[in-house]
XYZ file of C-alpha atoms in Angstrom:
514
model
C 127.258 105.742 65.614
C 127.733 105.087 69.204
C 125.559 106.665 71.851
C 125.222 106.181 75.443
C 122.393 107.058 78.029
C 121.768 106.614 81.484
C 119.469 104.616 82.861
C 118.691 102.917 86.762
C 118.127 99.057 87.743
C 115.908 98.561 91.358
C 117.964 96.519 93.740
C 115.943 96.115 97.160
C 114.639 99.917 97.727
C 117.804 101.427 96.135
C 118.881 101.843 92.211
C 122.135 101.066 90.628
C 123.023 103.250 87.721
C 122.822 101.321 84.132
C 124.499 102.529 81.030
C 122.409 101.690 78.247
C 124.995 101.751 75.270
C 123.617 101.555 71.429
C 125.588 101.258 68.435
C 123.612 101.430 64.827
C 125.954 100.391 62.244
C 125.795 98.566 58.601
C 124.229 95.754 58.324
C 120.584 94.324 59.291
C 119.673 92.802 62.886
C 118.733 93.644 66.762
C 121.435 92.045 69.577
C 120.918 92.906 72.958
C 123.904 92.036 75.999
C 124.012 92.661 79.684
C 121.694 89.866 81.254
C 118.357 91.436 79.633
C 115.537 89.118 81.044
C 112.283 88.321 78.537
C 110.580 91.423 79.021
C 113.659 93.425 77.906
C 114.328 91.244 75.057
C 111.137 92.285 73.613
C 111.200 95.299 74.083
C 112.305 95.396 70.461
C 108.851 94.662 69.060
C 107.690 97.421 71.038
C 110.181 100.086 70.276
C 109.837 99.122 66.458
C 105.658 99.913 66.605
C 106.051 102.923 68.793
C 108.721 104.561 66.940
C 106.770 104.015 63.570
C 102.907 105.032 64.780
C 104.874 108.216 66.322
C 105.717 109.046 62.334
C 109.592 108.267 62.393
C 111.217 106.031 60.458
C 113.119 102.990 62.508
C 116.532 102.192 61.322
C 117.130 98.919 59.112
C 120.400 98.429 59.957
C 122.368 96.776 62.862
C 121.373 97.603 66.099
C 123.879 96.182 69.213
C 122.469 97.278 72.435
C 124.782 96.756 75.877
C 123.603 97.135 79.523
C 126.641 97.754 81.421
C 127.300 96.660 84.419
C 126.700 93.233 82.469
C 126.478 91.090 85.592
C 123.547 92.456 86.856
C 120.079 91.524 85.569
C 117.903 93.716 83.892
C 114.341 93.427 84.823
C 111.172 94.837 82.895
C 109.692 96.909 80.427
C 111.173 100.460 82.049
C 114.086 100.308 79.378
C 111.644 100.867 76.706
C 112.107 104.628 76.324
C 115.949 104.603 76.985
C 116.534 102.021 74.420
C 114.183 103.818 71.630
C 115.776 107.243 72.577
C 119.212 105.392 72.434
C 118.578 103.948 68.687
C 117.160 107.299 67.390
C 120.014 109.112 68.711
C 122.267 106.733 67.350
C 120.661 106.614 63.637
C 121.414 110.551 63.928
C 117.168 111.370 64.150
C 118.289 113.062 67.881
C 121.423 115.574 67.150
C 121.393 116.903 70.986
C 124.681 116.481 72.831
C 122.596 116.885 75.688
C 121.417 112.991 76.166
C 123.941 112.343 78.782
C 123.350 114.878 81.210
C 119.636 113.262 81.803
C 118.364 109.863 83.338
C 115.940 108.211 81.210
C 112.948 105.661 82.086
C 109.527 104.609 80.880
C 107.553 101.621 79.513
C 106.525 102.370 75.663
C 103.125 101.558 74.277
C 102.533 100.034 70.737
C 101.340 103.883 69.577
C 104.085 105.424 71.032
C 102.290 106.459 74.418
C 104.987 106.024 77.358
C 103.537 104.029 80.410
C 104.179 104.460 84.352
C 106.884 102.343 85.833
C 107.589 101.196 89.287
C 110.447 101.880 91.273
C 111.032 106.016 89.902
C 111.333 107.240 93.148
C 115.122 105.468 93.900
C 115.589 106.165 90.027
C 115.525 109.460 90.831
C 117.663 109.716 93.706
C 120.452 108.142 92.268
C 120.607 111.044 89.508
C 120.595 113.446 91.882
C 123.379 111.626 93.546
C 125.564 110.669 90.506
C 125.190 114.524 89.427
C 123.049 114.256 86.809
C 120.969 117.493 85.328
C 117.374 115.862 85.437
C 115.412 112.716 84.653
C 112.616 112.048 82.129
C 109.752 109.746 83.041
C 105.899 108.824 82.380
C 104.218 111.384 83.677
C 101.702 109.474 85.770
C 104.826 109.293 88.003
C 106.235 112.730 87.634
C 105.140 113.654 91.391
C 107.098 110.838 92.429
C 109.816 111.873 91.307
C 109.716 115.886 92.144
C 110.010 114.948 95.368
C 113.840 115.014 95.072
C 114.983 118.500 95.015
C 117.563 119.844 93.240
C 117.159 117.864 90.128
C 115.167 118.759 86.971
C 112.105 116.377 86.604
C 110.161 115.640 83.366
C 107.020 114.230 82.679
C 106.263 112.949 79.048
C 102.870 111.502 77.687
C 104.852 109.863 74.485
C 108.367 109.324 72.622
C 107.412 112.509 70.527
C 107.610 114.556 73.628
C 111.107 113.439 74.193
C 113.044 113.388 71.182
C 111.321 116.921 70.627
C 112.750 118.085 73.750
C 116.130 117.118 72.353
C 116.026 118.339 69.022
C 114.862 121.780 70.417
C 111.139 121.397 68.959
C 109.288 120.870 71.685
C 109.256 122.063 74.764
C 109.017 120.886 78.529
C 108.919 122.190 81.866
C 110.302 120.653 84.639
C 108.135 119.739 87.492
C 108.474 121.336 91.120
C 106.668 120.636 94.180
C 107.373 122.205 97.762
C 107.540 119.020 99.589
C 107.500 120.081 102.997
C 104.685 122.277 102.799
C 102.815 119.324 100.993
C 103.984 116.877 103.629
C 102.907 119.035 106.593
C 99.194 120.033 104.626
C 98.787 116.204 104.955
C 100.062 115.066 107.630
C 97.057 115.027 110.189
C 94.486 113.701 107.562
C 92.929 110.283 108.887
C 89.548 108.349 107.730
C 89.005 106.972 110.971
C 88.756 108.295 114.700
C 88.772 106.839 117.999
C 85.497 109.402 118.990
C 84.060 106.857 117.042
C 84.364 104.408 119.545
C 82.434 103.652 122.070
C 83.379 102.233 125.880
C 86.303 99.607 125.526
C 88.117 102.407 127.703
C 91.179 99.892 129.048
C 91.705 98.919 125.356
C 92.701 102.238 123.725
C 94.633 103.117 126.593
C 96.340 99.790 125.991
C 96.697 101.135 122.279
C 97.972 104.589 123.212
C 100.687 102.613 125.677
C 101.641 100.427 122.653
C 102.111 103.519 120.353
C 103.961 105.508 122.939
C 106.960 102.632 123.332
C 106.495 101.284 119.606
C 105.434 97.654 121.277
C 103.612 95.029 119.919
C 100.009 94.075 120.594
C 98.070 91.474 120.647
C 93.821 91.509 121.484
C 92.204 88.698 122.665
C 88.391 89.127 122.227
C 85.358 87.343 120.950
C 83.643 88.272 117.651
C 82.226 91.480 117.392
C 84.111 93.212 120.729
C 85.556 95.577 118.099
C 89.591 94.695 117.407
C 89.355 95.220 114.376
C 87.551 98.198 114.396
C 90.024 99.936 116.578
C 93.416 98.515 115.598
C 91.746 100.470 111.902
C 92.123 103.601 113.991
C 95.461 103.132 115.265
C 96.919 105.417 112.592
C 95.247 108.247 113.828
C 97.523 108.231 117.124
C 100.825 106.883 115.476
C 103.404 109.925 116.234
C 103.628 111.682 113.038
C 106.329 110.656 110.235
C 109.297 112.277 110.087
C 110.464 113.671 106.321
C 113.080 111.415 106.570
C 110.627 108.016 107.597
C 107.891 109.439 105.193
C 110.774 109.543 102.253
C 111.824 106.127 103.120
C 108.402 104.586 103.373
C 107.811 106.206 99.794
C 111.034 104.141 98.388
C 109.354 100.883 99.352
C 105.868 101.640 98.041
C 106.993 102.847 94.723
C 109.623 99.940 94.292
C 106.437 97.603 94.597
C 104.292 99.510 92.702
C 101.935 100.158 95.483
C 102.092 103.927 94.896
C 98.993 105.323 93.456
C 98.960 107.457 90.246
C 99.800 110.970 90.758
C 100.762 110.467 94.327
C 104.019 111.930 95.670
C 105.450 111.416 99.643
C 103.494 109.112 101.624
C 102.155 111.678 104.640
C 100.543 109.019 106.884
C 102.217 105.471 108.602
C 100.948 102.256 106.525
C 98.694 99.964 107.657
C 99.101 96.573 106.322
C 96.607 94.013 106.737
C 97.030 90.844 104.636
C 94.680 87.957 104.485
C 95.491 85.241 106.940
C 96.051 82.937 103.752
C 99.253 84.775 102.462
C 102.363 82.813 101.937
C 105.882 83.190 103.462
C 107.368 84.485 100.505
C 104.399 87.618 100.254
C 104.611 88.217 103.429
C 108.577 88.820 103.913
C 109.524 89.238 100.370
C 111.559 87.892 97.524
C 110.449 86.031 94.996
C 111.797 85.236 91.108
C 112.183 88.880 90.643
C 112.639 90.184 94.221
C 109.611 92.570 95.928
C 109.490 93.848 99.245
C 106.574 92.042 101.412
C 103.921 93.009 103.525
C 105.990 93.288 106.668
C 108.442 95.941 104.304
C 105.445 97.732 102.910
C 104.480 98.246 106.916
C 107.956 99.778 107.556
C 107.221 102.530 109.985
C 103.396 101.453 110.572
C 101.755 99.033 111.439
C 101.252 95.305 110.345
C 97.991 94.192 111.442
C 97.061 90.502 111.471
C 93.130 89.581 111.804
C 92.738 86.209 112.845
C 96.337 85.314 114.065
C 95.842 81.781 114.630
C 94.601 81.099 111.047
C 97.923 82.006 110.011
C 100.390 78.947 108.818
C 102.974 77.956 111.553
C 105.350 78.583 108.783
C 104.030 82.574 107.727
C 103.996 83.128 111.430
C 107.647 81.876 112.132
C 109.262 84.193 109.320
C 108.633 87.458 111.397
C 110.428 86.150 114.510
C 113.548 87.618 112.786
C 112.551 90.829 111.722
C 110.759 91.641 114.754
C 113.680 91.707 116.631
C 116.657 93.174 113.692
C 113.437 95.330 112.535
C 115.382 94.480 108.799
C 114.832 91.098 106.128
C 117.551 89.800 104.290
C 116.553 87.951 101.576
C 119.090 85.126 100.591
C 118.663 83.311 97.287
C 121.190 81.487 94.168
C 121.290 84.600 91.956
C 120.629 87.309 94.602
C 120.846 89.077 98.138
C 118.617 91.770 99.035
C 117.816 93.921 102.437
C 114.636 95.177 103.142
C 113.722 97.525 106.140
C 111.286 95.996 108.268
C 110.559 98.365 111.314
C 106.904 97.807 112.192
C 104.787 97.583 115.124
C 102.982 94.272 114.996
C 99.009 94.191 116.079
C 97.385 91.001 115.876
C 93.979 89.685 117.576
C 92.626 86.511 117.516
C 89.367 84.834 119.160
C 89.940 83.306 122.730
C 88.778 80.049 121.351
C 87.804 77.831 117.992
C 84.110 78.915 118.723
C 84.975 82.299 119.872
C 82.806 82.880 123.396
C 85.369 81.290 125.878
C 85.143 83.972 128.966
C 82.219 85.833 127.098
C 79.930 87.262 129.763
C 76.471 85.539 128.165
C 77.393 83.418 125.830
C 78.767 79.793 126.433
C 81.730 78.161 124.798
C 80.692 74.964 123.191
C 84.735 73.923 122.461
C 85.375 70.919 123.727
C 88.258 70.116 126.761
C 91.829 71.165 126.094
C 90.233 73.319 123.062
C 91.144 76.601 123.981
C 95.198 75.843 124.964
C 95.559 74.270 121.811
C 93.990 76.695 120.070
C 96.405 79.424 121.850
C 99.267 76.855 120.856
C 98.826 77.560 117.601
C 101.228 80.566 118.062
C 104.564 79.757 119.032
C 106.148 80.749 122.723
C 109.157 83.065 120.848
C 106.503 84.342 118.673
C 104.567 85.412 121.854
C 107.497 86.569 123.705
C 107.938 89.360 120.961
C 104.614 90.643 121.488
C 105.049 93.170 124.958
C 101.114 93.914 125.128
C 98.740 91.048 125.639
C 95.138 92.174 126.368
C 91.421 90.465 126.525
C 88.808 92.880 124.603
C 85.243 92.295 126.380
C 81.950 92.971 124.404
C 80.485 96.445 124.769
C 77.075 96.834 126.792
C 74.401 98.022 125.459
C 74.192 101.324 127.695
C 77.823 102.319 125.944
C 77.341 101.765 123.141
C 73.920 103.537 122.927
C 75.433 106.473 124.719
C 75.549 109.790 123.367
C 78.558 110.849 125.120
C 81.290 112.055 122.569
C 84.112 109.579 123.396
C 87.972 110.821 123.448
C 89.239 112.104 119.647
C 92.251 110.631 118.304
C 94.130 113.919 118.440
C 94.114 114.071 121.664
C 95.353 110.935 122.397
C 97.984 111.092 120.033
C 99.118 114.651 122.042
C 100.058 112.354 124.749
C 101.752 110.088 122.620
C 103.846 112.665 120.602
C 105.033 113.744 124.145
C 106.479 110.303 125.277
C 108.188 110.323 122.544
C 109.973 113.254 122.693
C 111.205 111.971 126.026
C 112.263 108.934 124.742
C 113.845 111.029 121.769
C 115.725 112.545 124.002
C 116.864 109.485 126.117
C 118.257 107.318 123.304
C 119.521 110.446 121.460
C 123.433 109.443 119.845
C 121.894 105.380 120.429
C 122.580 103.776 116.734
C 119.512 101.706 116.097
C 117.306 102.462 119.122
C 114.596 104.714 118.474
C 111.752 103.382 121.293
C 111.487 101.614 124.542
C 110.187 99.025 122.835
C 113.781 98.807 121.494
C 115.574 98.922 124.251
C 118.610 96.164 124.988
C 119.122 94.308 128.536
C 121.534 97.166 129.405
C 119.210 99.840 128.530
C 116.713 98.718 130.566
C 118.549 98.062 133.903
C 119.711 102.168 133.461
C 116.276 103.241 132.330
C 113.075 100.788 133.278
C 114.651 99.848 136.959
C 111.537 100.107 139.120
C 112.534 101.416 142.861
C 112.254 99.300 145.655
C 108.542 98.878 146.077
C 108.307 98.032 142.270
C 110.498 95.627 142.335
C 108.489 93.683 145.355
C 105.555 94.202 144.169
C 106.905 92.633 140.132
C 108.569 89.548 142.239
C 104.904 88.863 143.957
C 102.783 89.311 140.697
C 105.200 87.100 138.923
C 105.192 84.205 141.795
C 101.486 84.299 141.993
C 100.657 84.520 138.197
C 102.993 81.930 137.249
C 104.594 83.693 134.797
C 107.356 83.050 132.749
C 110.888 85.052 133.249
C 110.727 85.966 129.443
C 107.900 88.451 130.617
C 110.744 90.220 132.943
C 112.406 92.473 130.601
C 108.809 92.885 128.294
C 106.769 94.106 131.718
C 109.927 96.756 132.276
C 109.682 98.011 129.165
C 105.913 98.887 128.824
C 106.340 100.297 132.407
C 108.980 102.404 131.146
C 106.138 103.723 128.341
C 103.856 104.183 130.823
C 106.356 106.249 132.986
C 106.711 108.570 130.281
C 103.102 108.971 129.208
C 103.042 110.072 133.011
C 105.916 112.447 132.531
C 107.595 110.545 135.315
C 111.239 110.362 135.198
C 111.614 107.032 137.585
C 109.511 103.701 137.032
C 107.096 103.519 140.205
C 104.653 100.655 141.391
C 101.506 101.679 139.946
C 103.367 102.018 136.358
C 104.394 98.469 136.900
C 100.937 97.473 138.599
C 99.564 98.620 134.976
C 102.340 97.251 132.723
C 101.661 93.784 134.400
C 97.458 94.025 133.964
C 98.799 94.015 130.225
C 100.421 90.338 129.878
C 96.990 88.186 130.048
C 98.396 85.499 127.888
C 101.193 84.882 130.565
C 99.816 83.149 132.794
C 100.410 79.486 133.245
C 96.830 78.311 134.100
C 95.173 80.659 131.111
C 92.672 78.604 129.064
C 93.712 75.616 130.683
C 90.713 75.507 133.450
C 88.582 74.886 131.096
């Protein structure tokens, strides 16, 4: 008998639908076609123990399994539970015609148990879109999965569960979940605050100007000044997610596995922050069976990087890409995949190899030339993506033994929800252009032009700083955030006169006195 049931292959964040046909006929043996890799090759061993500690008897005849569309690969144990359901419906122990209306996905234990998988959350989605009734899956990722409305979703503990609910002797319940109202109960939870911090005043506004646009940041401080501390807060004054960024975000997280048991829709913007040892490939993804990478699981968040200097030239290089096209595509022999890759970059880094150069008591033993080469280490394009370069000074004693509550997080982020409404507004009908931070040369000629006085006062800072013309359109751009943290509709001097206090790093003769 010939049966055929519906399962889902992962490509990037999205499935591709997989027809899982079985055909039990006379004869003795197991074949399995469609470009099954090892793990789906044995699934055999485990189907045969599940199926027989679950009390059935497995069928000793031959078994031809296809995986149609043939020319893509099949990847991992989540075919367990399709292929089992497809034998036993094929030896006749499942008489439901109702197999085909339902997606089906889970690993399979040795005793029959069915396992969580990764990737359910694009599984599910592509039943709902290819009209399917519902979808059975583990049930350690049955939230995932409700949070698709309009589809019937099934949790199952074993294979008993399943072929009961076929055979009309047991039966489930599909799971439902309001999402919205769960999304919005959780949307303003956050384990850190900025009241928590004290002093370091010109630093979160610098944070709170960075958030605001969606521009990168990078602190320059010596050890223990706190960047790390407070780019842990940032979070907490990120503009909210959207249903539509939160459902997104949730894609990536469950194709890499990085969703925790039970969970459902992500309600708060990641925060990424890998070790400064990670490799190219773990940081922008790919790999022998491609994963999304850090810089993907920080799509719509943040990707923080402690230490940036201690990063590899070649890890560091990678992002230069995405940073701009906010999107990775992954190029290898047997594949192609796209992976979103819209994040807000904070890194910090120590001034020098020792760590004190411009601290106010302690002196910086480096030797000459130390500190420029040390700043070398990160490349001028590299820099030039980063709009926000500020120096983080130690915290005196009197501040930081003050008992003067310091400004919450919710109110800063009030501010920051309300430039970017405005900027909502301005870009609204732009394809691709969501921030000032991601605004093009055009753009910022009809939005950041500073008036006369501006202007002047830009041409003067840049003469006498030294800096570099690449900082032209970058200063414009965080004065344009500033602008409309101030609710002002034009750029003026003193939003310029701030933007430019924020490139540090630009000038020619930094760390080079020394």
């Amino acid at each position: 008998m010939l049966v055929k049931i519906n399962g889902a292959a992962v490509h990037g964040i999205d499935a591709i639908p997989v027809m899982i046909e079985v055909s039990v006929d006379k004869g003795f043996g197991f074949t399995i076609v469609g470009l099954p890799d090892t793990a789906v090759k044995e699934s055999y061993q485990r189907i045969l123990s599940a199926v027989k500690y679950s009390g059935m008897d497995f069928p000793r005849r031959q078994i031809v399994v296809n995986m149609s569309p043939a020319d893509i690969k099949k990847e991992g144990s989540s075919y367990d539970l399709p292929l089992a359901i497809g034998i036993l419906a094929a030896d006749e122990k499942i008489t439901s015609d109702r197999i085909d209306r339902y997606m089906i996905m889970g690993e399979l234990s040795l005793d029959g148990s069915v396992l969580p998988i990764k990737g359910v959350l694009p599984m599910a989605i592509k039943a709902r879109e290819d009209g399917l009734e519902g979808i059975i899956v583990p049930k350690a990722n049955v939230m995932e999965a409700a949070i698709v409305n309009n589809l019937k979703v099934y949790g199952v503990d074993n294979i008993l569960e399943v072929t009961g609910f076929f055979n009309n002797t047991h039966d489930l319940r599909p799971t439902e979940i309001d999402t919205r109202e769960m999304f919005h109960r959780q949307i303003n939870h956050f384990d850190y605050d900025f009241s928590e911090v004290k002093g370091q005043e010109n630093v979160k506004r610098a944070f709170e100007v960075a958030c605001a646009g969606g521009h990168n940041i990078l602190l320059v401080g010596s050890p223990g000044s706190g960047k790390s501390m407070m780019a842990k807060r940032l979070p907490s004054i990120m503009p909210p997610l959207t249903l539509q960024e939160a459902l997104e975000t949730t894609k990536i997280h469950s194709v890499a596995g990085k969703l925790e048991r039970g969970s459902m829709l992500m309600t708060q913007r990641p925060f990424r922050s890998p070790h400064h040892t990670i490799s190219p490939v773990a940081l922008v993804g790919g790999g022998a069976n491609p994963m999304p990478g850090e810089i993907s699981l920080a799509h719509n968040g943040i990707l923080f990087l402690d230490e940036f200097p201690e990063f590899s030239r070649q890890v560091l290089e990678v992002m230069r890409q995405p940073l701009e096209d906010r999107h990775i595509t992954i190029s290898r022999a047997k594949y192609t995949v796209d992976y979103p890759a819209g994040f807000m970059l904070v890194a910090s880094m120590n001034p020098c190899p020792c760590g004190y150069y411009n601290h106010p008591t302690k002196k910086c033993i480096c030797p000459p030339g130390a500190v420029q080469k040390y700043l070398n280490k990160i490349s001028g394009p590299l820099l030039d993506r980063i709009d926000i370069q500020i120096e983080v000074a130690p915290v005196a004693f009197d501040e930081i033994s003050s008992d003067t509550p310091a400004e919450s997080s919710a109110t800063i982020r009030e501010r920051v929800i309300k430039a970017r409404e405005i900027q909502t507004q301005r870009f609204k009908g732009v394809a691709n252009v969501h921030c000032n931070a991601q605004m093009t040369s055009r753009q910022i000629r009809e939005y950041a032009h500073p008036d006369t006085k501006g202007l002047e006062k830009l041409r003067e800072a840049m003469a006498r700083l030294n800096m570099s013309a690449r900082a032209y359109d970058r200063i414009l751009k965080v004065a344009r955030t500033i602008a409309d943290l101030d609710g002002c509709p034009e750029v003026r001097d003193y939003h310029l006169q701030e933007a430019l206090s924020y490139r540090n790093l630009d000038r020619a003769n930094w760390g080079t006195y020394f």
